[in-house]
Amino acid sequence: MADVPSEKARRQHGAARLAIFCGLMVVLIAALVSLGVWQVERLSWKEDLIARVDQRVHQVPVPAPARAEWGQVTRGADEYRHVTAEGILQNDKETLIYASTTLGAGYWVIAPLKLADGTSILINRGFVPTDRRDPATRSKGQIATPVKITGLLRITEPKGTLIRSNDPADDRWYSRDVAAIADRRHVADVAPYFVDADATPNPGGLPVGGLTQIAFPNNHLVYAMTWFALAIMAAGLLVFVVHGEMRARRA
């Protein structure tokens, strides 16, 4: 008779552990399904973004946003818009940004473009290899006459990259941080964006424009399938454990 309470307590303890396990597994399955649904939503957002950017890139160029429109420029609505701007390049305020491109390692050449209304836009004129970083080695490309720049509107890249931070004090740059560059070069009334110049050849062949890489990683479908697969596996494990426990009790 002494074994009966012990057996009852053992069964109650087992039932409690099973209930806790089932509760945790239900929470886990719900979380995995939620992550899968979120990735499906991200997939839809990414496909829409790619379609919108592709449309902007191939549209007829429009004038770059003027001062009155600066506050309305956003990444979602304006990045990679095909734009034009006319003015005079301030070559004496050139900034070099470290770059790794399809042409090798070197620098982006960033120069302010002074517009007729007194405002400026930073222009990424293109790429130069390391041995041509000195403007004296590409003097033909230092255009002094008014120019019309056509290219893609880009949003500022503050502070640096994930790997390296900009060092304005030492004039070392790894991203196109509009505000910091303008401050370092004493450029007033500068637009909050910059423009990647297109492939129109510069005198002397440098800088080389038109190297903007437009690529958006789109692995959301793979991620969604992974989360849903894990949810199915977790559900299968839950069914297996519960079924095994029920068989053991019947036995």
Coordinates of C-alpha atoms in Angstrom, one line a residue:
M1 CA 0.0 0.0 0.0
A2 CA 3.0 2.3 0.6
D3 CA 3.8 2.2 -3.1
V4 CA 0.5 3.6 -4.2
P5 CA 1.0 7.2 -3.1
S6 CA 4.6 7.1 -4.5
E7 CA 3.3 5.9 -7.9
K8 CA 0.6 8.6 -7.9
A9 CA 3.1 11.3 -7.0
R10 CA 5.4 10.0 -9.8
R11 CA 2.6 10.2 -12.3
Q12 CA 1.6 13.7 -11.2
H13 CA 5.2 14.8 -11.5
G14 CA 5.4 13.3 -15.0
A15 CA 2.2 15.0 -16.1
A16 CA 3.5 18.4 -14.8
R17 CA 6.8 18.0 -16.7
L18 CA 4.8 17.1 -19.9
A19 CA 2.6 20.1 -19.5
I20 CA 5.6 22.4 -19.1
F21 CA 7.3 20.8 -22.1
C22 CA 4.1 21.2 -24.2
G23 CA 3.8 24.9 -23.1
L24 CA 7.3 25.7 -24.0
M25 CA 7.1 23.9 -27.4
V26 CA 3.9 25.8 -28.2
V27 CA 5.6 29.1 -27.5
L28 CA 8.6 28.0 -29.6
I29 CA 6.4 26.9 -32.5
A30 CA 4.5 30.2 -32.4
A31 CA 7.7 32.2 -32.4
L32 CA 9.1 30.2 -35.4
V33 CA 5.9 30.7 -37.3
S34 CA 6.0 34.4 -36.5
L35 CA 9.5 34.7 -37.8
G36 CA 8.5 32.9 -41.0
V37 CA 5.6 35.2 -41.5
W38 CA 7.8 38.3 -40.9
Q39 CA 10.3 37.1 -43.5
V40 CA 7.5 36.6 -46.0
E41 CA 6.4 40.2 -45.3
R42 CA 10.1 41.3 -45.7
L43 CA 10.2 39.5 -49.0
S44 CA 7.3 41.5 -50.3
W45 CA 8.8 44.7 -49.1
K46 CA 12.2 43.9 -50.7
E47 CA 10.7 42.9 -54.1
D48 CA 8.7 46.2 -54.1
L49 CA 11.9 48.2 -53.2
I50 CA 13.8 46.5 -56.0
A51 CA 11.1 47.3 -58.5
R52 CA 10.9 50.9 -57.4
V53 CA 14.6 51.4 -57.5
D54 CA 14.9 49.8 -61.0
Q55 CA 12.1 52.2 -62.2
R56 CA 14.0 55.2 -60.8
V57 CA 17.3 54.3 -62.3
H58 CA 15.9 54.1 -65.8
Q59 CA 13.7 57.1 -65.7
V60 CA 14.5 60.3 -67.6
P61 CA 16.8 62.5 -65.4
V62 CA 15.1 65.3 -63.4
P63 CA 16.7 68.3 -61.6
A64 CA 18.3 67.4 -58.3
P65 CA 16.2 68.5 -55.3
A66 CA 16.7 72.2 -54.6
R67 CA 17.1 73.7 -51.1
A68 CA 13.3 74.0 -50.6
E69 CA 13.0 70.2 -51.1
W70 CA 15.9 69.1 -49.0
G71 CA 13.8 68.4 -46.0
Q72 CA 11.6 66.0 -48.0
V73 CA 14.4 63.8 -49.4
T74 CA 14.2 60.3 -47.9
R75 CA 16.0 57.0 -48.6
G76 CA 12.8 55.2 -49.4
A77 CA 11.4 57.8 -51.8
D78 CA 14.5 59.3 -53.4
E79 CA 17.6 57.1 -53.3
Y80 CA 18.8 56.1 -56.8
R81 CA 16.7 58.8 -58.5
H82 CA 18.2 59.8 -61.9
V83 CA 19.0 63.5 -61.5
T84 CA 21.0 66.3 -63.1
A85 CA 22.7 69.3 -61.6
E86 CA 24.6 72.2 -63.2
G87 CA 27.4 74.3 -61.6
I88 CA 31.1 74.6 -61.1
L89 CA 33.2 71.9 -59.5
Q90 CA 35.3 73.1 -56.5
N91 CA 38.3 70.9 -57.2
D92 CA 40.3 72.5 -54.5
K93 CA 37.9 71.0 -52.0
E94 CA 38.1 67.5 -53.3
T95 CA 37.9 64.5 -50.8
L96 CA 39.0 61.0 -51.4
I97 CA 37.0 58.1 -50.1
Y98 CA 38.6 54.6 -49.9
A99 CA 36.9 52.3 -52.4
S100 CA 37.1 48.7 -53.6
T101 CA 35.5 48.4 -57.1
T102 CA 35.4 46.2 -60.1
L103 CA 38.4 48.3 -61.3
G104 CA 40.4 47.4 -58.1
A105 CA 41.3 49.3 -55.0
G106 CA 41.5 53.1 -55.0
Y107 CA 39.3 56.1 -54.1
W108 CA 36.1 57.8 -54.9
V109 CA 36.7 61.4 -55.8
I110 CA 34.1 63.6 -54.1
A111 CA 33.9 67.3 -55.1
P112 CA 31.4 70.0 -54.3
L113 CA 29.4 71.3 -57.2
K114 CA 28.5 75.0 -56.6
L115 CA 25.1 75.8 -58.1
A116 CA 23.8 79.1 -59.4
D117 CA 21.8 79.7 -56.2
G118 CA 24.8 79.5 -54.0
T119 CA 24.0 76.0 -52.7
S120 CA 26.3 73.0 -53.2
I121 CA 25.9 69.3 -53.9
L122 CA 28.6 66.8 -53.2
I123 CA 29.4 64.9 -56.4
N124 CA 31.0 61.5 -56.4
R125 CA 32.8 62.0 -59.7
G126 CA 34.0 58.4 -59.9
F127 CA 36.9 56.2 -59.2
V128 CA 40.7 56.7 -59.4
P129 CA 43.3 54.0 -58.7
T130 CA 45.7 54.5 -55.7
D131 CA 48.6 55.7 -57.9
R132 CA 46.4 58.5 -59.3
R133 CA 45.0 59.9 -56.0
D134 CA 47.1 63.1 -56.4
P135 CA 45.1 65.6 -58.5
A136 CA 48.3 66.6 -60.2
T137 CA 48.4 63.1 -61.9
R138 CA 45.0 63.7 -63.5
S139 CA 45.0 67.4 -64.1
K140 CA 42.9 67.1 -67.3
G141 CA 40.0 65.9 -65.2
Q142 CA 40.1 68.9 -62.9
I143 CA 37.4 70.7 -64.9
A144 CA 37.2 74.5 -64.2
T145 CA 34.4 75.4 -66.5
P146 CA 30.6 75.0 -65.7
V147 CA 29.5 71.4 -66.0
K148 CA 26.2 69.5 -66.1
I149 CA 26.4 66.3 -63.9
T150 CA 24.0 63.5 -64.5
G151 CA 23.8 60.6 -62.1
L152 CA 22.1 58.8 -59.2
L153 CA 20.9 60.6 -56.0
R154 CA 22.4 58.8 -53.0
I155 CA 21.7 59.3 -49.3
T156 CA 24.5 60.3 -46.9
E157 CA 26.5 57.5 -45.3
P158 CA 27.3 58.9 -41.8
K159 CA 30.3 57.9 -39.6
G160 CA 31.8 55.2 -41.8
T161 CA 31.3 51.5 -42.6
L162 CA 30.7 48.5 -40.4
I163 CA 34.5 47.8 -40.5
R164 CA 36.0 51.2 -40.4
S165 CA 35.0 54.6 -39.0
N166 CA 35.8 57.9 -40.8
D167 CA 38.5 60.0 -39.2
P168 CA 37.8 63.6 -40.4
A169 CA 40.7 65.0 -38.3
D170 CA 43.2 62.9 -40.2
D171 CA 41.2 63.2 -43.5
R172 CA 40.7 59.4 -43.7
W173 CA 37.3 58.5 -45.2
Y174 CA 35.6 55.2 -45.7
S175 CA 32.0 56.4 -46.4
R176 CA 30.4 59.4 -48.1
D177 CA 29.3 61.3 -45.0
V178 CA 27.9 64.5 -46.5
A179 CA 27.8 66.6 -43.3
A180 CA 31.2 65.6 -42.1
I181 CA 32.9 66.1 -45.5
A182 CA 31.2 69.5 -45.9
D183 CA 32.3 70.5 -42.5
R184 CA 35.9 69.4 -43.1
R185 CA 36.1 71.2 -46.4
H186 CA 34.1 74.3 -45.2
V187 CA 31.3 73.8 -47.8
A188 CA 28.2 75.8 -46.7
D189 CA 24.6 75.3 -47.8
V190 CA 25.2 71.7 -48.9
A191 CA 22.4 69.3 -49.9
P192 CA 21.8 66.4 -47.5
Y193 CA 22.5 63.9 -50.3
F194 CA 25.2 63.3 -52.8
V195 CA 25.2 62.3 -56.5
D196 CA 27.0 59.4 -58.1
A197 CA 28.1 60.7 -61.5
D198 CA 27.2 58.5 -64.5
A199 CA 29.7 57.0 -67.0
T200 CA 30.1 60.2 -69.0
P201 CA 33.9 60.3 -69.7
N202 CA 35.9 62.9 -67.9
P203 CA 38.8 64.6 -69.7
G204 CA 41.9 62.5 -69.4
G205 CA 39.8 59.4 -68.5
L206 CA 39.7 60.0 -64.7
P207 CA 37.8 59.8 -62.5
V208 CA 35.8 56.9 -63.9
G209 CA 32.1 57.3 -63.2
G210 CA 29.1 55.0 -63.6
L211 CA 30.3 52.4 -61.1
T212 CA 27.4 52.5 -58.7
Q213 CA 26.5 49.0 -57.6
I214 CA 22.8 48.5 -57.2
A215 CA 22.4 45.2 -55.4
F216 CA 19.9 44.3 -52.7
P217 CA 20.4 40.9 -51.0
N218 CA 17.1 39.1 -51.1
N219 CA 17.3 35.9 -49.1
H220 CA 14.0 36.4 -47.3
L221 CA 12.3 33.4 -49.0
V222 CA 15.1 31.1 -47.8
Y223 CA 14.9 32.5 -44.3
A224 CA 11.1 32.1 -44.3
M225 CA 11.4 28.5 -45.5
T226 CA 14.0 27.8 -42.8
W227 CA 11.8 29.2 -40.0
F228 CA 8.7 27.3 -41.2
A229 CA 10.7 24.1 -41.5
L230 CA 12.0 24.5 -37.9
A231 CA 8.4 25.1 -36.8
I232 CA 7.3 21.9 -38.5
M233 CA 10.1 20.0 -36.9
A234 CA 9.3 21.4 -33.5
A235 CA 5.6 20.4 -34.0
G236 CA 6.7 16.9 -35.0
L237 CA 8.8 16.6 -31.9
L238 CA 5.8 17.7 -29.7
V239 CA 3.5 15.2 -31.3
F240 CA 6.1 12.4 -30.9
V241 CA 6.6 13.2 -27.2
V242 CA 2.9 13.5 -26.4
H243 CA 2.1 10.3 -28.3
G244 CA 4.9 8.4 -26.5
E245 CA 3.6 9.6 -23.1
M246 CA 0.1 8.6 -23.9
R247 CA 1.2 5.1 -25.0
A248 CA 3.3 4.7 -21.8
R249 CA 0.2 5.6 -19.6
R250 CA -2.0 3.1 -21.4
A251 CA 0.6 0.5 -21.0

